[in-house]
Coordinates of C-alpha atoms in Angstrom, one line a residue:
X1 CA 195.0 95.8 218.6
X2 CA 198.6 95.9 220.1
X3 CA 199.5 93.6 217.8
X4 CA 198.7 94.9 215.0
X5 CA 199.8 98.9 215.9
X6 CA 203.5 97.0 216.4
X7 CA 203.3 95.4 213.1
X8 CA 202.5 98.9 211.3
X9 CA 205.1 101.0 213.3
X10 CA 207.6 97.9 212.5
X11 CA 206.2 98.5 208.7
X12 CA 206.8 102.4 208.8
X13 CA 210.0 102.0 210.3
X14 CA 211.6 99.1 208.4
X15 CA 210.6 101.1 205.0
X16 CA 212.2 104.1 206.4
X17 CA 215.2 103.8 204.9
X18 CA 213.9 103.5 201.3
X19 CA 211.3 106.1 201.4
X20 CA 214.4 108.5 202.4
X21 CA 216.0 107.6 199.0
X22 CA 213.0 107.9 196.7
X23 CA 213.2 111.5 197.8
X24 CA 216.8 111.6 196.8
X25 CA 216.1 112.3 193.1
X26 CA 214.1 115.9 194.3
X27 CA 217.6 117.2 195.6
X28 CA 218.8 116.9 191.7
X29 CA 216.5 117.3 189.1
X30 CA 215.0 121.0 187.5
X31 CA 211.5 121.5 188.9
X32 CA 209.8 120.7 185.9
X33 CA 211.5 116.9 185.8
X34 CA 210.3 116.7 190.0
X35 CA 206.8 117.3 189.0
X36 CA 206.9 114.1 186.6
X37 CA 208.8 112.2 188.9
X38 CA 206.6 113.0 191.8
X39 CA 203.3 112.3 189.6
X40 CA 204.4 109.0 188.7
X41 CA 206.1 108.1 192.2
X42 CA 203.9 109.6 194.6
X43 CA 201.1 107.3 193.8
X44 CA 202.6 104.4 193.1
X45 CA 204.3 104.1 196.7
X46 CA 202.0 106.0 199.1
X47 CA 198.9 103.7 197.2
X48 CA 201.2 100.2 197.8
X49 CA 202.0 101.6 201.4
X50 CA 198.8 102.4 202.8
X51 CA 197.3 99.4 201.0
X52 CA 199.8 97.3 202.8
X53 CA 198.7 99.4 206.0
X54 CA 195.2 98.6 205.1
X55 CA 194.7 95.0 204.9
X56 CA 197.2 94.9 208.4
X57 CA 194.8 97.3 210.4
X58 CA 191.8 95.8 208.8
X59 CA 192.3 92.1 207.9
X60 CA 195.6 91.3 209.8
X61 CA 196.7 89.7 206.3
X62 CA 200.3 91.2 205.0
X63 CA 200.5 92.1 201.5
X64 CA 202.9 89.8 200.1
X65 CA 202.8 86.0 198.8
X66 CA 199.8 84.7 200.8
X67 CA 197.7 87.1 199.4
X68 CA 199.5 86.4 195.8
X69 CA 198.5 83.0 195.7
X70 CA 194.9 83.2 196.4
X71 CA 194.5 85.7 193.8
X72 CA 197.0 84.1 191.1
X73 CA 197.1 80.4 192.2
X74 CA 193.3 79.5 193.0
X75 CA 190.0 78.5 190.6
X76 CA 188.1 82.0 190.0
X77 CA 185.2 81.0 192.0
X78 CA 187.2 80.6 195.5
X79 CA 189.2 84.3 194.7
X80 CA 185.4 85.7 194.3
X81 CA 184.7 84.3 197.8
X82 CA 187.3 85.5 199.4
X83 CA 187.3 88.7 198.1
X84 CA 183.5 88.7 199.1
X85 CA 184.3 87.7 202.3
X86 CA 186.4 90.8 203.2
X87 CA 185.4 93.6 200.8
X88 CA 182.6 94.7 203.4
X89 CA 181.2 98.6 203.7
X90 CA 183.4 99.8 206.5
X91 CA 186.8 98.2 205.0
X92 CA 185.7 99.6 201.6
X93 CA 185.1 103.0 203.3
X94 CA 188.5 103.1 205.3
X95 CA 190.3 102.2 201.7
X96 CA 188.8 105.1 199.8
X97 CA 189.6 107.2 202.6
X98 CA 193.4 106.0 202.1
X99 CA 192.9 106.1 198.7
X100 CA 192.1 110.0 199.2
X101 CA 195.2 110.7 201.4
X102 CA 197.4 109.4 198.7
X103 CA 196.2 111.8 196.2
X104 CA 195.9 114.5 198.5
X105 CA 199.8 113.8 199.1
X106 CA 200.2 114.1 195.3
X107 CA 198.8 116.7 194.3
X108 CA 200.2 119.0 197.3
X109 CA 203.4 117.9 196.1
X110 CA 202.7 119.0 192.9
X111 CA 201.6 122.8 193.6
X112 CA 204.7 123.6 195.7
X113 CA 207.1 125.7 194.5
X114 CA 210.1 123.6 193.9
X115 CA 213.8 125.2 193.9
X116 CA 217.2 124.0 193.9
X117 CA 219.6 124.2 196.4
X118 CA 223.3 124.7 195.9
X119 CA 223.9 121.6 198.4
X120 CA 221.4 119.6 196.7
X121 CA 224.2 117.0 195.9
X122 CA 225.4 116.7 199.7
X123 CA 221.7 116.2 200.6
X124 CA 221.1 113.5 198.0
X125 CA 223.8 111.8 199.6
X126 CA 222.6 112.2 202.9
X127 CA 219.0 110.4 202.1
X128 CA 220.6 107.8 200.0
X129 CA 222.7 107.0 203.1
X130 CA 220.3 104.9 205.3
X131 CA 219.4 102.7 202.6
X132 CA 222.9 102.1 201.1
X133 CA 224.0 101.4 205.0
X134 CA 221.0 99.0 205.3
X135 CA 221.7 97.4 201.6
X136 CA 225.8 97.1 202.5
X137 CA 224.5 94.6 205.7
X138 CA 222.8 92.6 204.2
X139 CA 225.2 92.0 201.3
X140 CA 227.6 91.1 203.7
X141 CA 225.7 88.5 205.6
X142 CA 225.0 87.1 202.0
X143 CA 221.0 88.0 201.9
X144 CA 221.1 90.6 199.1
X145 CA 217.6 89.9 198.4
X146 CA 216.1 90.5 202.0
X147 CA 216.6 94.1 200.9
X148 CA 213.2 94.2 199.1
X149 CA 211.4 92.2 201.7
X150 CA 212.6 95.4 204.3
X151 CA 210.2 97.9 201.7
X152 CA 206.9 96.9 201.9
X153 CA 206.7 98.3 198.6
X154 CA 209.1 96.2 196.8
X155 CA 208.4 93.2 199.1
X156 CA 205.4 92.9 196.6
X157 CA 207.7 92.5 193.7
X158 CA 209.7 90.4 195.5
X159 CA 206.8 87.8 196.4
X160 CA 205.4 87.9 192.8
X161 CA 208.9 86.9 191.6
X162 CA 209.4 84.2 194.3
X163 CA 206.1 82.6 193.2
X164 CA 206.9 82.5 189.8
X165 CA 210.3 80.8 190.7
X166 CA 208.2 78.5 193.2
X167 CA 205.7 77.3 190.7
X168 CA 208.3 76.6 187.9
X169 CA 209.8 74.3 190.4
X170 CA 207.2 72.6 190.9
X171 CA 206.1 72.6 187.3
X172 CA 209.5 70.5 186.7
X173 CA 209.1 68.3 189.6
X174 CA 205.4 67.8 188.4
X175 CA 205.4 67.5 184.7
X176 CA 208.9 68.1 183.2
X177 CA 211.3 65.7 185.1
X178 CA 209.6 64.2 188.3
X179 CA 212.6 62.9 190.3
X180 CA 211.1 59.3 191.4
X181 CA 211.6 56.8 193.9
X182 CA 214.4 53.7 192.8
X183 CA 213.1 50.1 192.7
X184 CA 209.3 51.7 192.9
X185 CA 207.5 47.7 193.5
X186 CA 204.0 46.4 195.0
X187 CA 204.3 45.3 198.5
X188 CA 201.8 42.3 197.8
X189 CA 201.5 40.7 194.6
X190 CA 197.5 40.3 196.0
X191 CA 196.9 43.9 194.9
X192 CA 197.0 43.5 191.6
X193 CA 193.3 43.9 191.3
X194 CA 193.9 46.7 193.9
X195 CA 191.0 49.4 193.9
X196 CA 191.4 52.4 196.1
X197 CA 189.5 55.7 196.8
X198 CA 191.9 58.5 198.2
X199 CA 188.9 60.7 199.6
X200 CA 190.5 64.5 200.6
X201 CA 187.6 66.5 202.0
X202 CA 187.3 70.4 202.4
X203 CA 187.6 72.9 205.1
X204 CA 186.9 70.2 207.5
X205 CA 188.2 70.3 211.1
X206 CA 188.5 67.3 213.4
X207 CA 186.5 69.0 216.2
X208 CA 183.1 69.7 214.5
X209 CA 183.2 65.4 213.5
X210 CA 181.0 63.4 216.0
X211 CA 183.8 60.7 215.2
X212 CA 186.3 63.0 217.1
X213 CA 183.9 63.6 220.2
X214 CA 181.9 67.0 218.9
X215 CA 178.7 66.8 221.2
X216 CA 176.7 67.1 217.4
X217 CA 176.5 63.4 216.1
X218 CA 177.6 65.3 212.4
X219 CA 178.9 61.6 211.2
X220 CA 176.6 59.1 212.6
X221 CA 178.0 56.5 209.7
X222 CA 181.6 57.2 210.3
X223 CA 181.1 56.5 214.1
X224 CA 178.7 53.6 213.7
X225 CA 181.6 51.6 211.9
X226 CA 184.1 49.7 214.0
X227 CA 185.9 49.0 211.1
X228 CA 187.2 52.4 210.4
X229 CA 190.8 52.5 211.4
X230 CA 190.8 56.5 213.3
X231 CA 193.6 58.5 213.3
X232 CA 193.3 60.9 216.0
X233 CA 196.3 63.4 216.3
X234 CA 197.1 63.7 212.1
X235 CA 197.4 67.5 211.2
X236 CA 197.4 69.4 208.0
X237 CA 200.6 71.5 207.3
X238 CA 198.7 74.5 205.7
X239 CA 195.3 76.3 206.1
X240 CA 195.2 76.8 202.0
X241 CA 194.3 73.9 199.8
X242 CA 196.8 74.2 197.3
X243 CA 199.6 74.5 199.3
X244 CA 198.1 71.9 202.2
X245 CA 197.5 69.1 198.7
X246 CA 201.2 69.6 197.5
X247 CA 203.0 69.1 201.4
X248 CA 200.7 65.8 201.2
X249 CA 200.9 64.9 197.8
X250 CA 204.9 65.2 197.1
X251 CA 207.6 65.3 199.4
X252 CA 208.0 68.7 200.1
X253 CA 207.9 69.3 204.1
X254 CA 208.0 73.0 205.4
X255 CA 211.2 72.4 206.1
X256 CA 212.4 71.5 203.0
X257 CA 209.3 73.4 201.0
X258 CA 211.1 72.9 197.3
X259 CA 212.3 69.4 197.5
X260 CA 208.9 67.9 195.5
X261 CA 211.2 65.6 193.7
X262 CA 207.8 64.7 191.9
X263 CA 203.9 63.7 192.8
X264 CA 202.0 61.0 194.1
X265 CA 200.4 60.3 190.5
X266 CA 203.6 59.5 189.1
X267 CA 204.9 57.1 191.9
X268 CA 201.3 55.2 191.2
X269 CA 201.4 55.0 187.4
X270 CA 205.1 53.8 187.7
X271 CA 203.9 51.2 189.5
X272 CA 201.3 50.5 187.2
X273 CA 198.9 51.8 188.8
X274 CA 195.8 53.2 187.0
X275 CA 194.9 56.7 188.3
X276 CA 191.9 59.1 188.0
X277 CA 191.2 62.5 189.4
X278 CA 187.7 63.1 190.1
X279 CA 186.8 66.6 191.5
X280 CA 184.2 68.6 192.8
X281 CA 186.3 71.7 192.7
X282 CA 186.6 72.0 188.7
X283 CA 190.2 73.2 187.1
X284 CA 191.0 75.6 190.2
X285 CA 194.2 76.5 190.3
X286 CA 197.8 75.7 188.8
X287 CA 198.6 73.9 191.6
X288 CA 195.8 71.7 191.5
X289 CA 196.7 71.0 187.9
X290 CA 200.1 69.8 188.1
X291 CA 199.3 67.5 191.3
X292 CA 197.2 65.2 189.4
X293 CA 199.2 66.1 185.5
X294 CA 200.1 62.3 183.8
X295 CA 196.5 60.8 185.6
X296 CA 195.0 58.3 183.4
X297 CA 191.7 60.0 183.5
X298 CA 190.6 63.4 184.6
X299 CA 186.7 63.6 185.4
X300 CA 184.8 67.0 187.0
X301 CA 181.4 66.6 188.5
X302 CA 178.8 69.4 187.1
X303 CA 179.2 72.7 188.1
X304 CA 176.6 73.8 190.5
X305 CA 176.2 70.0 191.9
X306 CA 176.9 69.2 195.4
X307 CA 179.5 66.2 196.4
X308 CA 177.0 63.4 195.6
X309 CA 177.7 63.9 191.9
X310 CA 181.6 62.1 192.5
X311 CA 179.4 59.1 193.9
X312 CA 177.9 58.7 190.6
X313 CA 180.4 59.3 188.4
X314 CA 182.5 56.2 190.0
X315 CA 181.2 53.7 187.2
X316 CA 182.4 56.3 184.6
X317 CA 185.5 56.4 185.9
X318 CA 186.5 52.9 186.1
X319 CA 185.3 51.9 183.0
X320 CA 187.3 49.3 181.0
X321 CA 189.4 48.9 184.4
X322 CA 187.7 46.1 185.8
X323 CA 190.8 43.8 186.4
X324 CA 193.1 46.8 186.4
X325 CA 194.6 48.1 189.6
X326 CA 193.3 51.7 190.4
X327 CA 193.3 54.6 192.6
X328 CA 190.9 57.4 192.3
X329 CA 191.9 60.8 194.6
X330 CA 188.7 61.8 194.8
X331 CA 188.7 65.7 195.7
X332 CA 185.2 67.0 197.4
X333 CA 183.7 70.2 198.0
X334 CA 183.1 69.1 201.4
X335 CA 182.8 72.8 204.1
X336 CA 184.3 74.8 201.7
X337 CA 182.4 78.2 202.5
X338 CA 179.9 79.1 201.9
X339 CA 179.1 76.3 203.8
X340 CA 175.4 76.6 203.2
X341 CA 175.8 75.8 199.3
X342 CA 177.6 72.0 200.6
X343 CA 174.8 70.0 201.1
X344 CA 171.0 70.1 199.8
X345 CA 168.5 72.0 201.6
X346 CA 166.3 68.9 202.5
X347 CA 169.6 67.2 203.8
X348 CA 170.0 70.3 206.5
X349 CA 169.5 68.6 210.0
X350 CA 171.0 71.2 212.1
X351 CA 169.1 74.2 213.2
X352 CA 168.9 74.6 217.1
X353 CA 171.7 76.6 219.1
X354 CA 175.1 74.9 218.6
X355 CA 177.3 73.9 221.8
X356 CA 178.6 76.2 223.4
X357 CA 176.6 79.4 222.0
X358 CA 176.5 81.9 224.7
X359 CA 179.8 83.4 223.2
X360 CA 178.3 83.7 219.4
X361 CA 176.6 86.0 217.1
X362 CA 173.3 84.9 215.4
X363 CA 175.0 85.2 212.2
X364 CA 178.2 83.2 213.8
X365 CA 175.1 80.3 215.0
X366 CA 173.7 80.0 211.6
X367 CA 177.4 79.3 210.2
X368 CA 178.4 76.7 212.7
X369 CA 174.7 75.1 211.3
X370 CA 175.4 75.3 207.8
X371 CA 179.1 74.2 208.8
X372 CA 178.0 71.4 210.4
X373 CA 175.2 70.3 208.1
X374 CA 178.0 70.3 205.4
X375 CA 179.6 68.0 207.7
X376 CA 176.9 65.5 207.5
X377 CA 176.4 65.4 204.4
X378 CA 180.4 64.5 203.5
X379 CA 179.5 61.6 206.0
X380 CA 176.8 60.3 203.8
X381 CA 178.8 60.9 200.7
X382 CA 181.4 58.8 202.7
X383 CA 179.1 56.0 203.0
X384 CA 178.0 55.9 199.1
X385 CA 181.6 55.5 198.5
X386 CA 182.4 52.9 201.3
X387 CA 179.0 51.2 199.6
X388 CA 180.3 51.1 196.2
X389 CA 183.6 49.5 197.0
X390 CA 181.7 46.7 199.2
X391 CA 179.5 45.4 196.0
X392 CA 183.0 45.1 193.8
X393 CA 184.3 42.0 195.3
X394 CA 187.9 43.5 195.1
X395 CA 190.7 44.4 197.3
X396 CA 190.0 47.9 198.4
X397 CA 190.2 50.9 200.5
X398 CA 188.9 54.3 201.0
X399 CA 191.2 56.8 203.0
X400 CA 189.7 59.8 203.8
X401 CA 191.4 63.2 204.9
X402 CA 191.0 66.9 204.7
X403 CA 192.9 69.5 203.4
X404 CA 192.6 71.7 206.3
X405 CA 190.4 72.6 209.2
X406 CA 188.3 75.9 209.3
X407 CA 186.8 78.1 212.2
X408 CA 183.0 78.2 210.9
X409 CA 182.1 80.4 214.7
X410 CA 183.7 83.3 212.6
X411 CA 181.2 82.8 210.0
X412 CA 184.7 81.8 207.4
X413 CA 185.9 85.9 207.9
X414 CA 188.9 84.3 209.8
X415 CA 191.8 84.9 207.7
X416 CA 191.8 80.9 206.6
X417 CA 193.9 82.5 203.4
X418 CA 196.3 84.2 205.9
X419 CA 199.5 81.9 205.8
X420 CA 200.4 83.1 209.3
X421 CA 197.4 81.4 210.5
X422 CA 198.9 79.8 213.4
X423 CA 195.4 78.3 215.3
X424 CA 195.0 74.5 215.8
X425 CA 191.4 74.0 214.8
X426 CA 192.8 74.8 211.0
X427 CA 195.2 72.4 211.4
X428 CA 193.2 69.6 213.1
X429 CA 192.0 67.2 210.5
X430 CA 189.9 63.9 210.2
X431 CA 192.0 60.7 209.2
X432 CA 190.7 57.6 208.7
X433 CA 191.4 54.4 206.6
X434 CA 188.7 51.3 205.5
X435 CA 189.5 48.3 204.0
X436 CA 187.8 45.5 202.7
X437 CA 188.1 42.0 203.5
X438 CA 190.1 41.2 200.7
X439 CA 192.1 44.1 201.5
X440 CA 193.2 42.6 204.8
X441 CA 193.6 39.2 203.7
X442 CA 196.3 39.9 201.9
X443 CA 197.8 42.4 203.9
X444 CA 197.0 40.4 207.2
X445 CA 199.1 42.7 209.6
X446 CA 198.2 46.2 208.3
X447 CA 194.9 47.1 210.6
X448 CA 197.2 45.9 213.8
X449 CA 200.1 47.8 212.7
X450 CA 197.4 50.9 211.4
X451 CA 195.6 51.0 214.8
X452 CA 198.9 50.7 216.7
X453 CA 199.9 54.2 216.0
X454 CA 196.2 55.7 216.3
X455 CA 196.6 58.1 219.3
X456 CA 200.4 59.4 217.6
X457 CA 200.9 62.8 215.9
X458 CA 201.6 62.8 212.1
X459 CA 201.8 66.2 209.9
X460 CA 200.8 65.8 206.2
X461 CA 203.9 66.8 205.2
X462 CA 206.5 64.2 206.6
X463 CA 203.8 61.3 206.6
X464 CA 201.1 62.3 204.1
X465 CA 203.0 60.2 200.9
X466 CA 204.4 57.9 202.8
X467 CA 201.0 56.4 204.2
X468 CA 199.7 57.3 200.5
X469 CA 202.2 55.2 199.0
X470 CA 201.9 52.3 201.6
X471 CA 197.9 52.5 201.6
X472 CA 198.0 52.0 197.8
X473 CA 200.7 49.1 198.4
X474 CA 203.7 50.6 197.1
X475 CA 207.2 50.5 198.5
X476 CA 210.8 51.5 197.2
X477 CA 214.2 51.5 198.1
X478 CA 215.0 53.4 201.6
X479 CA 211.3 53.6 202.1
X480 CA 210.9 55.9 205.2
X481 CA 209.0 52.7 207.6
X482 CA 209.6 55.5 210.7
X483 CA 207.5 58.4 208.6
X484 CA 204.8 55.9 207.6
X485 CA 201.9 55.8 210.1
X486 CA 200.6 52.4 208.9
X487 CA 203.9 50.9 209.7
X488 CA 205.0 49.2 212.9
X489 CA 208.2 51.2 213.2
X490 CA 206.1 54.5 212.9
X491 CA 207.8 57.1 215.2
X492 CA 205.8 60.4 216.6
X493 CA 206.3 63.2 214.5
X494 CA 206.4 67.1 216.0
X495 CA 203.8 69.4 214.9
X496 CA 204.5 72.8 213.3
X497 CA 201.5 75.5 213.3
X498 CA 203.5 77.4 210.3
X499 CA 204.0 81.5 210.6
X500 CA 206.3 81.3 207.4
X501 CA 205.4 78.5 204.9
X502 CA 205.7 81.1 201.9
X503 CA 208.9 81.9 203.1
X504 CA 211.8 81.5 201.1
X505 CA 214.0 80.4 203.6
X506 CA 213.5 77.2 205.7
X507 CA 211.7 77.7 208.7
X508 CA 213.1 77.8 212.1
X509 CA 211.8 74.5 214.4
X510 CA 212.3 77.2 217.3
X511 CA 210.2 79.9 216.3
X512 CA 207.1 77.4 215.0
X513 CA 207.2 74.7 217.1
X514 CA 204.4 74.4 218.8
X515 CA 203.0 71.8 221.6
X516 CA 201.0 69.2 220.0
X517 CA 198.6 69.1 223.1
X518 CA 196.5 71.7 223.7
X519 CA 194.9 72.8 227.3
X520 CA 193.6 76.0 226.5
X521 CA 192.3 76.4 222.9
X522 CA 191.1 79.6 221.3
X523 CA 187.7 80.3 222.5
X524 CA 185.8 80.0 219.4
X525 CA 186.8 76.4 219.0
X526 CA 183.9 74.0 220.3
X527 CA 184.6 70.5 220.5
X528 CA 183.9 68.5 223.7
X529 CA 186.0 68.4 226.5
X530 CA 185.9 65.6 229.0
X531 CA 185.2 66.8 232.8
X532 CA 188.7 67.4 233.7
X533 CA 189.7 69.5 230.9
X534 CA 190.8 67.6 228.5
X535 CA 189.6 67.9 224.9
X536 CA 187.9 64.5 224.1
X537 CA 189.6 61.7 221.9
X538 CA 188.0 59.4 219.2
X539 CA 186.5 56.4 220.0
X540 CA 189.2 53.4 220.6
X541 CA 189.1 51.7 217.5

């Protein structure tokens, strides 16, 4: 509550300046012209301000580019549930009520009797003077644009037009003039019959997977394999799909957020690699779009279907491609909420209290059941897939990964679309790699070398394309070996928990940085913890 009282008072007072100046025009004009100017004004900022109040004092969620992009940037169906998600009674209540107060404050200002002062120039002057002060710094320290982002409401113009310029960056990188790799060749001329399933799940933390050491057995395939090779220390680098897909899926890094230089389809068909994109999560989003623009084939399961659907569409999407190299990115549904619309009813196997319950709500138990039931049943849809590529006789893989964790003990009202997210459970993500025994024939060194760097931290953005590329048996001059986790010469990479990934600027390592081991999670994090402590690793694999 601290928090968030700083955060409006820091709002209030960094606005200051520009809500002096907006008054400026009152000192001038007849009383008819402040009446208009006032009618038009009045609303416009006092509704944009306590708006921005609002959704800080109810939501914790600034009004600016993270809210932007799930409402401009996502499929219709996921703005609907977040909207759902936070337009409850009380919130609703609490914004009419603001909605009053700016209209109140309109039309007082309307009935008063307005007059002109002689010094009405002089005091002009004196309320432009705070914000032409405030505007001369920050020309001079070359940042003439941090200006608007010091008005909370212009900072929303500012953010629209950021995002614009942000997605026609990516549009060029993507689709216009993809800046690729030199000498782009196959690492083993084996592979030329190469078949490979890039699996990205949804929404699905590391802790909740019984691989990982959650007390639930939620993947009793997954850890009934010994030939998975488990990654246990790989992180997302955002809690929003869009923005998590294109860190892993180009080579932006949140350091570097606009260097794309182009995607991970292009690199593949370059090297003559067929490609397919076959989703559970329909045409969503521009983002989405563009990340798999140029694939060879483009296939949606049904609407309404759950993830079982992709399993069954795999013969339809390698038809004619029998002796062709392919890779299919295979996008699920996985836990995206609402979690209890992931898997079929008779599939549900969890009902009984949760570990750890004493600190949640009913409605918070049934969640972390329908979240972990959804977890299951990615596991079986796991297995179908791991099935399929057993019975084709052909080099192949499945790598599976998920776009992001999720906190399902908050029943999903836990600001996963806030960018300032900074909690590991929504960063923690399952990462694993199979491969068949043709597979590791010809690549006789990669499970050593994969297993090797098992229990080493890699972020999606500095290591996601890299293993993509190598998984997929594709290399290229100065490949990074040291960023590639499947490689011998793999070095640890730090972890960032990002406050600022829709930030303009790059982000300070200092002021994200964050430890990549944990001794005191948030409380409503549940995974098991060995006796001393320690949160409990993957079996050694």
């Amino acid at each position: 509550m601290q928090s968030i009282f700083r955060n409006m008072v820091s709002l209030i007072w960094m606005s200051f300046p520009f809500y002096l100046a907006i008054c400026a025009p009152v000192t001038l004009l007849p009383p008819r012209g402040i009446r208009i100017y006032l009618a038009i004004l009045l609303p416009v900022v006092s509704g944009i301000t306590l708006l921005h109040i609002f959704l800080l004092s109810c939501f914790r969620i600034a009004l600016g580019r993270g809210l932007l992009y799930v409402l401009f940037d996502t499929g219709k169906e996921e703005v609907a549930e977040y909207l759902g998600e936070h337009l409850q009674p009380s919130p609703i209540l609490i914004f009419l009520l603001f909605t009053a107060i700016a209209a109140a404050i309109t039309v007082s200002a309307l009935r008063l009797n307005w007059k002109q002062e002689k010094r009405s120039f002089f005091l002009c002057i004196l309320l432009l003077g705070p914000l032409l002060v405030s505007a001369t710094r920050f020309i001079v320290i070359g940042e003439p644009t941090a200006i608007l982002y010091r008005v909370s409401s212009l900072r929303i113009i500012a953010d629209f037009l950021a995002l614009i310029s942000e997605q026609d960056r990516f549009y060029q990188a993507a689709a216009i003039a993809p800046q690729l790799p030199e000498d782009i060749r196959p690492v083993a001329p084996g592979l030329s019959n190469l078949l490979g399933i890039i699996a990205i799940g949804e929404s699905a933390t590391r802790s909740h997977h019984g691989l990982y050491g959650y007390s639930r057995d939620t993947t009793p395939f997954q850890s009934g394999r010994s030939d998975l090779m488990v990654f246990n220390r790989v992180f997302s680098a955002a809690p929003l799909t869009g923005v998590s897909l294109k860190y892993a899926l180009t080579f932006a890094t949140l350091h570097k957020p606009d260097e794309y230089r182009c995607t991970l389809v292009s690199i593949l068909k370059k090297s003559g690699i067929r490609t397919v994109w076959l989703s559970a999560q329909g045409e969503r989003c521009s983002t989405d779009s563009l990340l798999f623009h140029g694939a060879n084939r483009v296939l949606y399961s049904p609407a309404d279907t759950c993830d079982d659907a992709l399993a069954e569409m795999l013969p339809q999407a390698l038809a004619g491609w029998e002796r062709s190299p392919v890779v299919i990115l295979l996008h699920l549904n996985g836990s995206h909420s609402d979690y209890s619309r992931r898997y079929p009813k008779q599939q549900q196997r969890f009902t009984d209290l949760p570990p750890e319950p004493a600190h949640l709500s009913a409605e918070e138990i049934e969640s972390v059941n329908h979240y972990d039931n959804s977890i299951a049943f990615t596991d079986s849809i796991l297995k179908k897939l791991i099935g399929f590529l057993e019975t084709t006789e052909r080099p192949s893989f499945l790598l599976y990964f998920s776009d992001h964790g999720e906190a399902p003990a908050r029943n999903g009202r836990n600001n996963i679309r806030n960018p300032k997210v900074t909690a590991p459970i929504f960063y923690e993500i399952p990462f694993w790699v199979w491969a068949s025994r043709q597979y590791h024939a010809i690549r006789p060194g990669f499970a050593e070398n994969a297993r090797g760097n098992r229990d080493k931290p890699m972020q999606l953005d500095r290591g996601g394309i890299y293993a993509l590329c190598d998984i997929a048996g594709i290399r290229y001059r100065n490949f990074p070996e040291e960023a590639n986790i499947f490689s011998a010469s793999f070095r640890s990479q730090p972890i960032y928990f990002l406050g600022t990934v829709f930030s303009a600027s790059s982000i300070p390592a200092e002021e994200v940085k964050l430890p990549v081991v944990f001794s005191s999670p948030p409380d409503y994090i549940i995974p098991r913890r060995n006796t001393d402590g320690t949160m409990a690793h993957a079996p050694r694999r």
